[in-house]
XYZ file of C-alpha atoms in Angstrom:
672
model
C -0.010 0.014 -0.002
C 1.297 3.523 -0.694
C 2.870 5.869 1.841
C 2.521 9.441 0.547
C 4.665 12.445 1.471
C 4.892 16.077 0.254
C 8.120 16.876 -1.545
C 9.993 19.937 -0.306
C 9.145 23.124 -2.226
C 6.066 21.829 -3.928
C 2.776 19.976 -3.758
C 3.871 16.926 -5.667
C 3.422 13.775 -3.705
C 5.617 10.731 -3.883
C 4.443 7.307 -2.791
C 6.312 4.186 -1.829
C 4.645 0.812 -2.360
C 5.157 -2.437 -0.489
C 3.440 -5.756 0.022
C -0.102 -5.464 1.400
C -0.270 -7.121 4.806
C -3.479 -5.713 6.227
C -5.775 -8.693 5.602
C -7.467 -10.103 2.501
C -6.070 -8.720 -0.778
C -8.285 -5.650 -1.635
C -7.476 -6.149 -5.335
C -8.437 -9.830 -5.394
C -11.276 -10.609 -7.843
C -14.705 -11.121 -6.264
C -15.995 -14.631 -5.868
C -17.853 -15.986 -8.879
C -21.424 -16.273 -7.725
C -22.663 -17.168 -11.206
C -20.528 -20.263 -11.360
C -21.521 -21.225 -7.826
C -25.202 -20.702 -8.556
C -25.046 -22.853 -11.699
C -23.347 -25.657 -9.819
C -25.734 -25.450 -6.842
C -28.808 -25.327 -9.119
C -27.593 -28.401 -10.987
C -27.490 -30.300 -7.685
C -30.894 -28.928 -6.650
C -32.418 -30.058 -9.912
C -30.864 -33.486 -9.375
C -32.791 -33.769 -6.120
C -30.502 -32.286 -3.444
C -31.793 -29.592 -1.078
C -30.250 -26.154 -1.675
C -28.529 -26.383 1.719
C -26.943 -29.683 0.799
C -26.128 -28.460 -2.715
C -24.309 -25.458 -1.232
C -22.419 -27.765 1.128
C -21.469 -30.055 -1.772
C -20.237 -27.106 -3.877
C -18.085 -25.826 -1.044
C -16.655 -29.302 -0.567
C -15.784 -29.675 -4.271
C -14.689 -26.130 -4.870
C -15.077 -24.241 -8.126
C -13.117 -23.869 -11.287
C -9.462 -23.534 -10.318
C -10.360 -23.234 -6.648
C -9.742 -25.744 -3.837
C -12.740 -27.032 -1.988
C -13.031 -28.279 1.578
C -12.367 -31.855 0.415
C -9.066 -30.738 -1.083
C -8.108 -29.010 2.141
C -9.218 -32.017 4.210
C -7.038 -34.264 2.032
C -4.085 -32.011 2.737
C -4.868 -32.156 6.470
C -4.795 -35.964 6.270
C -1.495 -35.867 4.393
C -0.012 -33.486 6.946
C -1.104 -35.729 9.782
C 0.318 -38.820 8.130
C 3.585 -36.986 7.430
C 4.001 -35.985 11.096
C 3.533 -39.566 12.264
C 5.713 -41.161 9.632
C 8.575 -38.699 9.930
C 9.044 -38.500 13.670
C 9.545 -40.654 16.714
C 9.394 -39.780 20.410
C 12.899 -40.844 21.418
C 14.622 -37.548 20.806
C 15.214 -36.646 24.424
C 16.456 -40.127 25.324
C 18.764 -40.053 22.287
C 20.173 -36.645 23.321
C 20.700 -37.871 26.901
C 22.416 -41.067 25.690
C 24.711 -38.974 23.502
C 25.599 -36.560 26.372
C 26.123 -39.505 28.696
C 28.455 -41.273 26.236
C 30.412 -38.037 25.769
C 30.725 -37.544 29.552
C 31.908 -41.134 30.114
C 34.430 -40.908 27.235
C 35.802 -37.608 28.577
C 36.099 -39.096 32.078
C 37.909 -42.165 30.839
C 40.324 -39.998 28.883
C 41.014 -37.893 31.960
C 41.580 -40.999 34.106
C 44.069 -42.352 31.577
C 46.015 -39.068 31.492
C 46.100 -38.303 35.242
C 49.426 -39.707 36.465
C 49.000 -38.310 39.952
C 45.956 -40.401 40.738
C 46.199 -43.414 43.063
C 46.189 -46.619 40.983
C 43.472 -48.219 43.096
C 41.286 -45.136 42.834
C 41.845 -45.049 39.042
C 41.013 -48.724 38.724
C 37.844 -48.289 40.757
C 36.686 -45.327 38.669
C 37.479 -47.068 35.396
C 35.536 -50.114 36.567
C 32.614 -47.837 37.514
C 32.618 -46.250 34.006
C 32.870 -49.650 32.341
C 30.000 -51.212 34.276
C 27.371 -48.502 34.007
C 23.792 -49.863 33.497
C 22.525 -50.006 29.907
C 19.532 -47.935 30.901
C 20.255 -44.194 30.489
C 18.052 -43.430 33.528
C 19.828 -45.931 35.741
C 23.256 -44.750 34.540
C 22.418 -41.082 35.214
C 21.021 -41.988 38.626
C 24.158 -43.941 39.476
C 26.424 -41.071 38.367
C 24.425 -38.375 40.158
C 26.838 -38.487 43.086
C 29.962 -39.233 41.155
C 33.007 -36.987 41.678
C 33.962 -36.144 38.144
C 37.682 -35.803 37.480
C 37.148 -34.316 34.007
C 35.817 -30.767 33.786
C 34.421 -31.540 30.363
C 32.688 -34.676 31.625
C 31.178 -32.748 34.564
C 29.817 -30.110 32.143
C 28.295 -32.801 29.899
C 26.618 -34.397 32.904
C 25.286 -31.050 34.080
C 23.939 -30.515 30.552
C 21.856 -33.702 30.998
C 20.187 -32.261 34.083
C 19.723 -28.904 32.402
C 18.294 -30.545 29.236
C 15.866 -32.619 31.294
C 14.670 -29.562 33.152
C 14.172 -27.524 30.051
C 12.436 -30.412 28.249
C 9.926 -31.151 31.004
C 9.142 -27.446 31.219
C 8.827 -27.250 27.416
C 6.184 -29.935 27.643
C 3.935 -27.540 29.543
C 5.190 -24.156 28.329
C 6.016 -24.049 24.607
C 9.327 -22.335 23.919
C 10.679 -22.792 27.443
C 13.493 -25.052 26.271
C 14.999 -22.258 24.175
C 14.176 -19.559 26.716
C 16.062 -21.285 29.544
C 19.125 -22.247 27.498
C 22.103 -21.002 29.497
C 19.867 -20.140 32.434
C 21.404 -19.414 35.818
C 20.415 -20.818 39.175
C 18.493 -17.590 39.780
C 16.538 -18.135 36.543
C 15.627 -21.648 37.574
C 14.601 -20.473 40.990
C 12.330 -17.895 39.383
C 10.671 -20.623 37.335
C 10.020 -22.687 40.449
C 8.504 -19.648 42.067
C 6.312 -19.076 39.011
C 5.078 -22.650 39.222
C 4.231 -22.267 42.884
C 2.267 -19.070 42.226
C 0.514 -20.628 39.218
C -0.569 -23.642 41.238
C -1.788 -21.274 43.989
C -3.879 -19.353 41.427
C -5.331 -22.567 40.001
C -6.141 -23.855 43.492
C -8.068 -20.666 44.230
C -9.863 -20.960 40.901
C -10.892 -24.557 41.659
C -12.395 -23.320 44.932
C -14.089 -20.354 43.201
C -12.127 -17.872 45.317
C -9.935 -16.231 42.617
C -10.514 -12.726 41.277
C -9.543 -10.920 38.116
C -7.041 -8.988 40.205
C -5.358 -12.253 41.180
C -4.930 -13.055 37.520
C -3.711 -9.539 36.681
C -1.137 -9.700 39.436
C 0.108 -13.077 38.202
C 0.379 -11.902 34.594
C 2.168 -8.746 35.655
C 4.918 -10.865 37.218
C 5.078 -13.769 34.800
C 3.416 -12.635 31.590
C 6.630 -13.139 29.569
C 6.171 -16.903 29.898
C 2.700 -16.789 28.270
C 3.097 -15.387 24.713
C -0.552 -16.245 23.959
C -1.410 -13.248 26.172
C -4.544 -14.653 27.847
C -7.058 -12.063 28.976
C -8.417 -13.982 31.955
C -7.776 -17.065 34.009
C -10.146 -19.175 31.878
C -8.098 -18.445 28.717
C -4.917 -19.166 30.648
C -6.304 -22.507 31.835
C -7.632 -23.402 28.389
C -4.246 -22.928 26.725
C -2.281 -24.677 29.439
C -4.724 -27.581 29.796
C -4.569 -28.278 26.088
C -0.777 -28.367 26.236
C -0.788 -30.519 29.373
C -3.254 -33.005 27.847
C -1.121 -33.166 24.727
C 1.927 -33.871 26.938
C 0.044 -36.763 28.570
C -1.026 -38.168 25.180
C 2.616 -37.922 24.070
C 3.715 -39.987 27.061
C 0.883 -42.449 26.327
C 2.272 -42.812 22.823
C 5.695 -43.899 24.061
C 6.686 -47.477 24.713
C 6.573 -48.745 28.295
C 10.383 -48.705 28.438
C 10.599 -45.120 27.167
C 8.061 -43.917 29.735
C 9.876 -45.665 32.547
C 13.234 -44.154 31.476
C 11.796 -40.640 31.311
C 10.012 -40.922 34.638
C 13.244 -41.941 36.307
C 15.236 -39.309 34.480
C 12.825 -36.542 35.349
C 13.919 -36.692 38.957
C 17.298 -35.361 37.777
C 15.746 -32.324 36.084
C 17.792 -29.285 37.145
C 19.319 -31.580 39.761
C 16.251 -31.234 41.991
C 13.042 -33.296 42.350
C 11.178 -30.128 43.385
C 10.526 -29.177 39.752
C 8.682 -32.451 38.999
C 6.667 -32.034 42.186
C 5.457 -28.601 41.044
C 4.730 -29.853 37.511
C 2.845 -32.865 38.853
C 0.665 -30.543 40.919
C 0.096 -28.367 37.863
C -1.016 -31.359 35.804
C -3.376 -32.449 38.588
C -4.924 -28.978 38.790
C -5.412 -28.726 35.030
C -6.857 -32.236 34.697
C -9.399 -31.589 37.451
C -10.447 -28.269 35.924
C -10.630 -29.589 32.310
C -11.529 -33.289 32.550
C -13.346 -32.973 29.185
C -10.015 -32.913 27.290
C -8.445 -36.044 25.903
C -5.960 -37.162 28.568
C -5.922 -40.844 27.629
C -5.364 -40.854 23.853
C -2.188 -41.845 22.043
C -0.578 -41.631 18.603
C 1.551 -44.019 16.529
C 4.784 -42.262 15.640
C 6.948 -44.407 13.398
C 9.535 -42.136 11.786
C 13.308 -41.820 12.122
C 13.526 -38.174 13.253
C 13.580 -38.045 17.048
C 11.672 -35.317 18.850
C 12.405 -33.907 22.282
C 9.681 -33.826 24.912
C 8.624 -30.256 24.127
C 8.690 -30.719 20.362
C 6.888 -34.028 20.685
C 4.168 -32.385 22.780
C 3.905 -29.732 20.093
C 3.556 -32.428 17.455
C 0.744 -34.088 19.437
C -0.926 -30.689 19.737
C -0.575 -30.307 15.954
C -2.215 -33.687 15.477
C -5.115 -32.650 17.685
C -5.490 -29.394 15.787
C -5.422 -31.282 12.501
C -8.182 -33.569 13.778
C -10.273 -30.538 14.705
C -9.608 -29.031 11.292
C -10.653 -32.292 9.577
C -13.965 -32.179 11.424
C -14.493 -28.498 10.590
C -13.668 -29.006 6.923
C -15.912 -32.061 6.763
C -18.907 -29.802 7.622
C -20.857 -32.958 8.354
C -22.437 -31.889 11.643
C -25.751 -30.148 12.125
C -25.631 -26.417 11.596
C -22.230 -26.528 9.899
C -21.028 -23.214 8.488
C -17.830 -21.975 6.866
C -17.357 -19.525 9.737
C -16.681 -22.560 11.979
C -13.382 -23.159 10.298
C -10.339 -21.853 12.164
C -8.494 -19.916 9.454
C -5.516 -19.340 11.728
C -5.218 -23.073 12.280
C -5.422 -23.665 8.518
C -2.603 -21.188 8.019
C -0.475 -22.752 10.767
C -0.903 -26.304 9.488
C -1.254 -25.919 5.719
C 0.251 -22.538 4.892
C -0.862 -19.190 3.497
C -2.241 -20.521 0.211
C -4.612 -22.975 1.946
C -5.742 -20.251 4.324
C -6.629 -18.027 1.347
C -8.619 -20.898 -0.228
C -10.540 -21.512 3.001
C -11.210 -17.783 3.409
C -12.432 -17.534 -0.184
C -14.867 -20.406 0.373
C -16.166 -18.753 3.543
C -16.609 -15.497 1.633
C -18.429 -17.363 -1.142
C -20.865 -18.929 1.320
C -21.444 -15.565 2.985
C -21.990 -13.878 -0.387
C -24.398 -16.594 -1.542
C -26.463 -16.222 1.592
C -26.472 -12.439 1.566
C -26.801 -11.853 -2.202
C -30.439 -12.821 -2.248
C -29.798 -15.928 -4.378
C -30.604 -18.185 -1.443
C -33.263 -17.553 1.138
C -34.650 -19.238 4.252
C -38.166 -20.596 3.909
C -40.790 -20.649 6.620
C -39.661 -24.070 7.819
C -36.084 -22.882 8.180
C -34.733 -24.687 5.138
C -32.687 -22.981 2.441
C -34.264 -22.408 -0.972
C -33.358 -20.836 -4.273
C -34.804 -17.351 -4.360
C -36.866 -15.905 -7.249
C -33.780 -13.862 -8.168
C -31.757 -17.059 -8.449
C -34.485 -18.704 -10.531
C -34.522 -15.741 -12.915
C -30.717 -15.843 -13.296
C -30.809 -19.549 -13.955
C -33.675 -19.277 -16.365
C -31.817 -16.561 -18.305
C -28.698 -18.710 -18.552
C -30.628 -21.782 -19.677
C -32.644 -19.789 -22.184
C -29.404 -18.426 -23.629
C -28.147 -21.998 -24.005
C -31.359 -22.945 -25.779
C -31.019 -19.890 -28.081
C -27.488 -20.927 -28.934
C -28.625 -24.409 -29.899
C -31.503 -22.978 -31.906
C -29.094 -20.767 -33.798
C -26.824 -23.724 -34.459
C -29.773 -25.664 -35.877
C -30.766 -23.017 -38.410
C -27.222 -21.783 -39.095
C -28.229 -18.209 -38.350
C -29.364 -16.043 -35.464
C -32.726 -17.238 -34.131
C -34.791 -14.057 -34.057
C -37.869 -15.668 -32.597
C -36.717 -15.167 -29.003
C -37.360 -11.458 -29.475
C -41.117 -12.017 -29.564
C -43.526 -11.195 -32.363
C -43.696 -7.536 -33.372
C -46.885 -5.768 -32.458
C -48.115 -2.465 -31.104
C -45.419 -0.361 -29.372
C -45.822 -0.037 -25.599
C -44.018 3.298 -25.387
C -41.198 1.787 -23.342
C -37.738 0.664 -24.311
C -35.216 -1.759 -22.954
C -31.564 -2.724 -23.517
C -30.983 -4.747 -26.657
C -30.354 -8.488 -26.165
C -29.095 -11.095 -28.582
C -31.919 -12.183 -30.828
C -33.975 -8.962 -30.635
C -35.543 -7.826 -33.919
C -37.560 -4.894 -32.536
C -36.699 -1.501 -33.976
C -34.130 0.629 -32.193
C -35.223 3.426 -29.905
C -32.908 5.879 -31.664
C -33.330 8.686 -29.084
C -32.423 6.502 -26.140
C -29.602 4.826 -28.019
C -27.912 8.093 -29.048
C -28.410 9.570 -25.575
C -26.746 6.557 -23.985
C -23.809 6.888 -26.404
C -23.386 10.612 -25.685
C -23.446 10.073 -21.925
C -20.949 7.257 -22.077
C -18.583 9.162 -24.377
C -18.715 12.231 -22.164
C -17.893 10.149 -19.110
C -14.968 8.345 -20.799
C -13.239 11.246 -22.517
C -11.825 14.331 -20.874
C -12.150 16.454 -24.039
C -15.388 16.655 -26.027
C -15.427 14.940 -29.421
C -17.408 15.778 -32.492
C -17.903 12.092 -33.175
C -20.342 9.870 -31.326
C -19.453 6.176 -31.106
C -22.314 3.803 -30.567
C -21.452 0.512 -28.817
C -23.580 -2.529 -28.210
C -24.247 -1.521 -24.616
C -25.792 1.759 -25.768
C -28.512 0.172 -27.897
C -32.122 0.114 -26.672
C -35.054 -1.324 -28.588
C -38.736 -0.446 -28.625
C -40.900 -2.807 -26.605
C -43.949 -4.134 -28.475
C -47.098 -5.944 -27.551
C -47.326 -9.497 -28.846
C -50.093 -9.943 -31.391
C -51.129 -13.400 -30.189
C -51.504 -15.003 -26.807
C -50.939 -18.656 -26.060
C -51.860 -21.015 -23.284
C -48.947 -23.470 -23.051
C -49.103 -26.702 -21.110
C -45.728 -28.380 -20.639
C -46.240 -31.930 -19.427
C -43.006 -33.489 -18.026
C -42.546 -37.105 -17.119
C -41.468 -37.370 -13.462
C -41.422 -41.170 -13.271
C -38.425 -42.784 -11.626
C -36.963 -43.918 -14.988
C -36.313 -40.263 -15.837
C -33.902 -40.100 -12.881
C -32.276 -43.496 -13.411
C -31.608 -42.774 -17.090
C -30.075 -39.348 -16.501
C -33.033 -37.387 -17.909
C -34.122 -35.724 -14.659
C -31.924 -32.637 -14.801
C -32.316 -31.946 -18.565
C -36.077 -32.079 -18.092
C -35.908 -29.478 -15.325
C -33.496 -27.286 -17.262
C -35.903 -27.344 -20.158
C -38.875 -26.307 -18.019
C -36.851 -23.479 -16.452
C -35.743 -22.139 -19.858
C -39.317 -22.146 -21.192
C -40.652 -20.586 -18.021
C -38.113 -17.745 -18.234
C -38.917 -17.111 -21.885
C -42.660 -16.904 -21.231
C -42.398 -14.841 -18.058
C -39.939 -12.289 -19.454
C -40.595 -12.032 -23.197
C -44.185 -13.195 -23.704
C -45.850 -11.985 -20.552
C -49.287 -12.193 -22.082
C -48.967 -15.972 -22.480
C -49.929 -18.441 -19.759
C -47.752 -21.437 -18.886
C -48.772 -24.538 -16.918
C -46.117 -26.925 -15.669
C -47.564 -30.391 -15.100
C -45.475 -33.279 -13.748
C -46.763 -36.808 -14.140
C -45.500 -39.935 -12.430
C -47.933 -42.315 -10.717
C -50.156 -39.298 -10.413
C -49.982 -35.846 -12.051
C -49.831 -32.435 -10.414
C -49.571 -28.770 -11.322
C -46.280 -27.388 -10.020
C -44.680 -23.964 -9.768
C -41.280 -23.607 -11.347
C -39.476 -23.502 -7.992
C -41.368 -26.653 -6.858
C -40.411 -28.475 -10.053
C -36.819 -27.317 -9.779
C -36.501 -28.711 -6.245
C -38.571 -31.845 -6.900
C -36.639 -34.935 -5.854
C -37.001 -38.229 -7.783
C -39.328 -40.666 -6.039
C -38.832 -44.422 -6.409
C -42.372 -45.064 -7.476
C -43.659 -46.853 -10.581
C -46.198 -45.323 -12.913
C -46.461 -42.982 -15.912
C -49.904 -41.369 -15.629
C -50.160 -39.329 -18.860
C -53.983 -39.644 -18.602
C -54.041 -37.548 -15.389
C -51.649 -34.998 -16.836
C -53.826 -34.544 -19.944
C -56.828 -34.078 -17.645
C -55.024 -31.226 -15.851
C -54.000 -29.757 -19.223
C -57.626 -29.697 -20.368
C -58.630 -27.883 -17.189
C -55.881 -25.351 -17.799
C -56.964 -24.707 -21.374
C -60.600 -24.352 -20.220
C -59.544 -21.495 -17.943
C -58.022 -19.638 -20.905
C -60.522 -20.156 -23.759
C -59.404 -17.065 -25.752
C -55.783 -18.162 -26.020
C -54.202 -20.461 -28.544
C -53.665 -23.812 -26.739
C -50.237 -25.489 -27.086
C -49.521 -28.930 -25.679
C -45.932 -30.029 -25.212
C -45.284 -33.510 -23.739
C -41.847 -34.764 -22.599
C -41.749 -38.465 -21.700
C -39.492 -41.520 -21.760
C -42.115 -44.279 -21.367
C -45.531 -45.543 -22.381
C -48.405 -44.772 -20.016
C -48.756 -47.378 -17.268
C -51.323 -45.635 -15.016
C -54.565 -43.764 -15.286
C -56.955 -41.974 -12.947
C -60.164 -43.796 -12.003
C -63.502 -42.040 -11.610
C -63.193 -42.068 -7.821
C -59.793 -40.378 -7.952
C -57.714 -43.477 -7.266
C -54.804 -44.457 -9.471
C -54.778 -47.609 -11.534
C -51.267 -48.965 -12.297
C -50.246 -51.960 -14.397
C -47.202 -52.928 -16.401
C -46.951 -53.417 -19.272
C -49.507 -50.909 -20.508
C -53.024 -52.120 -19.777
C -55.625 -51.697 -22.561
C -57.828 -49.663 -20.177
C -54.954 -47.294 -19.443
C -54.352 -46.917 -23.173
C -58.072 -46.264 -23.858
C -58.361 -43.651 -21.087
C -55.191 -41.867 -22.236
C -56.217 -41.717 -25.912
C -59.741 -40.553 -24.973
C -58.358 -37.775 -22.835
C -55.909 -36.675 -25.545
C -58.846 -36.444 -27.992
C -60.715 -34.215 -25.520
C -57.698 -31.880 -25.227
C -57.073 -31.637 -28.948
C -60.755 -30.926 -29.666
C -60.042 -27.619 -27.936
C -57.650 -26.852 -30.774
C -54.459 -27.710 -28.934
C -51.473 -28.160 -31.155
C -49.470 -31.072 -29.824
C -45.818 -32.155 -29.900
C -44.345 -35.197 -28.158
C -40.674 -35.156 -27.159
C -39.530 -38.768 -27.020
C -36.537 -39.482 -24.786
C -34.648 -42.709 -25.329
C -34.757 -45.355 -28.033
C -37.563 -47.668 -26.839
C -39.204 -48.991 -30.064
C -42.522 -49.550 -28.252
C -42.601 -45.911 -27.092
C -41.675 -44.735 -30.580
C -44.593 -46.630 -32.134
C -47.007 -45.490 -29.457
C -46.162 -41.783 -29.727
C -46.187 -41.896 -33.510
C -49.703 -43.321 -33.429
C -50.860 -40.658 -30.987
C -49.331 -37.876 -33.074
C -50.981 -39.242 -36.284
C -54.312 -39.420 -34.495
C -54.313 -35.778 -33.371
C -52.315 -34.169 -36.143
C -49.315 -33.552 -33.951
C -45.743 -34.566 -34.320
C -42.969 -36.409 -32.458
C -39.390 -35.276 -32.041
C -36.560 -37.252 -30.457
C -33.946 -34.699 -29.338
C -30.712 -35.559 -27.596
C -30.724 -34.634 -23.922
C -28.386 -31.701 -24.478
C -30.776 -30.381 -27.141
C -34.031 -30.906 -25.260
C -34.317 -27.282 -24.075
C -33.779 -25.911 -27.565
C -36.306 -28.391 -29.013
C -39.077 -27.441 -26.541
C -38.404 -23.697 -26.761
C -38.256 -23.906 -30.560
C -41.516 -25.815 -30.729
C -43.247 -23.230 -28.508
C -42.055 -20.470 -30.762
C -43.029 -22.364 -33.904
C -46.587 -22.770 -32.691
C -46.655 -19.170 -31.549
C -45.672 -17.806 -34.948
C -47.474 -20.259 -37.161
C -50.641 -18.176 -36.881
C -49.138 -15.312 -38.887
C -46.436 -17.127 -40.871
C -43.326 -15.167 -40.023
C -41.009 -18.154 -40.266
C -40.901 -20.951 -42.800
C -40.342 -24.199 -40.859
C -40.427 -26.482 -43.903
């Protein structure tokens, strides 16, 4: 970001730029809600709830963007790497090395010292040669030894110092480094801190502590707590997590390793008092936070040894990775992207992963706040009318593209039939054939040019975005019944989503470009029903047999009867012969294969519909010869026709047929 300053003698400002470190990149592109909406809608149309569809999209991620599953996989890899790279014997290895160096230095000194009594030398050499194989037992045996070598004495003191710093590092991260080279006064100060900390925790357990007690403690010892807790509860939470991790680390060791460390710990700083204080601290923390995992263990199997403090940190990392895995899984009730600890993602997986997680959280927030998703009365998430319009517009554009590809030229029918001008204008869209509103178009161009150029120009450039067209009234009105097969075979054969996409494209065309027309959406499975577009979009497939075209035609006839002055259009999308019909008492009759009575009822009802003048087209899905013969016979009977589009072309086929019927009354397009 720039830092500006005024140059001497003038008003010119100079700026220096550096890396932006104040949070999310302000120049980063916004999240792509259109892509997310398309993906979510596809899942919704396949039968998922919008809530689940949103969760699935966030798990998969978008184009070129990691999803939660990708991050969870990296978490699992990180966890596996920690376990396979490390082992818990680092401290024992370091002690063994220091012990070997001390013994070697002592033996060398004994061999060089010519003033020493031979018996004394022989006794000492025998003592060095017969030390126990156990590092703990050897250190314990040598704790009172009178070292002759200064170097050996220093090495042995380093063992005590290392043990002290390691056991403290188990409970206080970073203490191993902080106490390196510490004096006796420093160690005494640590013991005093532990005494005061245990006193504070004891008071807290009894409910007698105050915020002033905590403030006094932090004023004296705050340097040992870089997390900067604000109260005693935060202090306890951080320390208890570390202490529980230390216990799980010990649980993860072999029985021999634990025994060695327990015996060695008594030598920490050369005084058992430290372990007494640490034991009291662990007891206090365990009693205050029994809910933490104090009994778990991990299976470290690598070659790189870790000291006690680093091993405890590794166990803490494993616990944090487990929490991240649960957060990223989003499998619990009420899961939300805001639950994910972005700081933990950054610590464990790095900056890039943190940015990915933050982007996904921003996308979920934007989807919920943009108006594309809304909460229904029952608390569930639904696609909003705004989302339905955006989806319909996209799907209609796809249908228009396919229509254009069919004819080899721009399909102008999507503009609507020209009629009387309404007096209004609107921005030009692809496919429009209405006349330009010249005044509005030139005004738009002038305003845009004036805004873009500092100096006025005598020339006016008209761009596509400037163009507005005159709105016109349509000269005909149609009542369109779209009957869509919702039997289970539509879902099993991959026709469920294309069917819904088709209905949504046609609905958008009618509701935005031919507002005088009426559209009925009728789904038919074992029974038929009138459905709104949002109901059809969210309709899940039901494992139920039956294709009740008879009931659907009955509802279509009722729809046409309500709009007697409109031209009736009947569009039927199906992948199977009728196997059910509605009885006089309202019950459903089902039989497979097609029963003669079902066939008779269906044909009779189709005749009733077409006697109202309905122009009919069947859209046959699949290659069933029986269905092909049946639909061809129905089409011949009522003067309709049958088309067999590919699934990708179904939307264009239905939209094109609607437009063909709409225009056939005044012959604007030759469809021969």
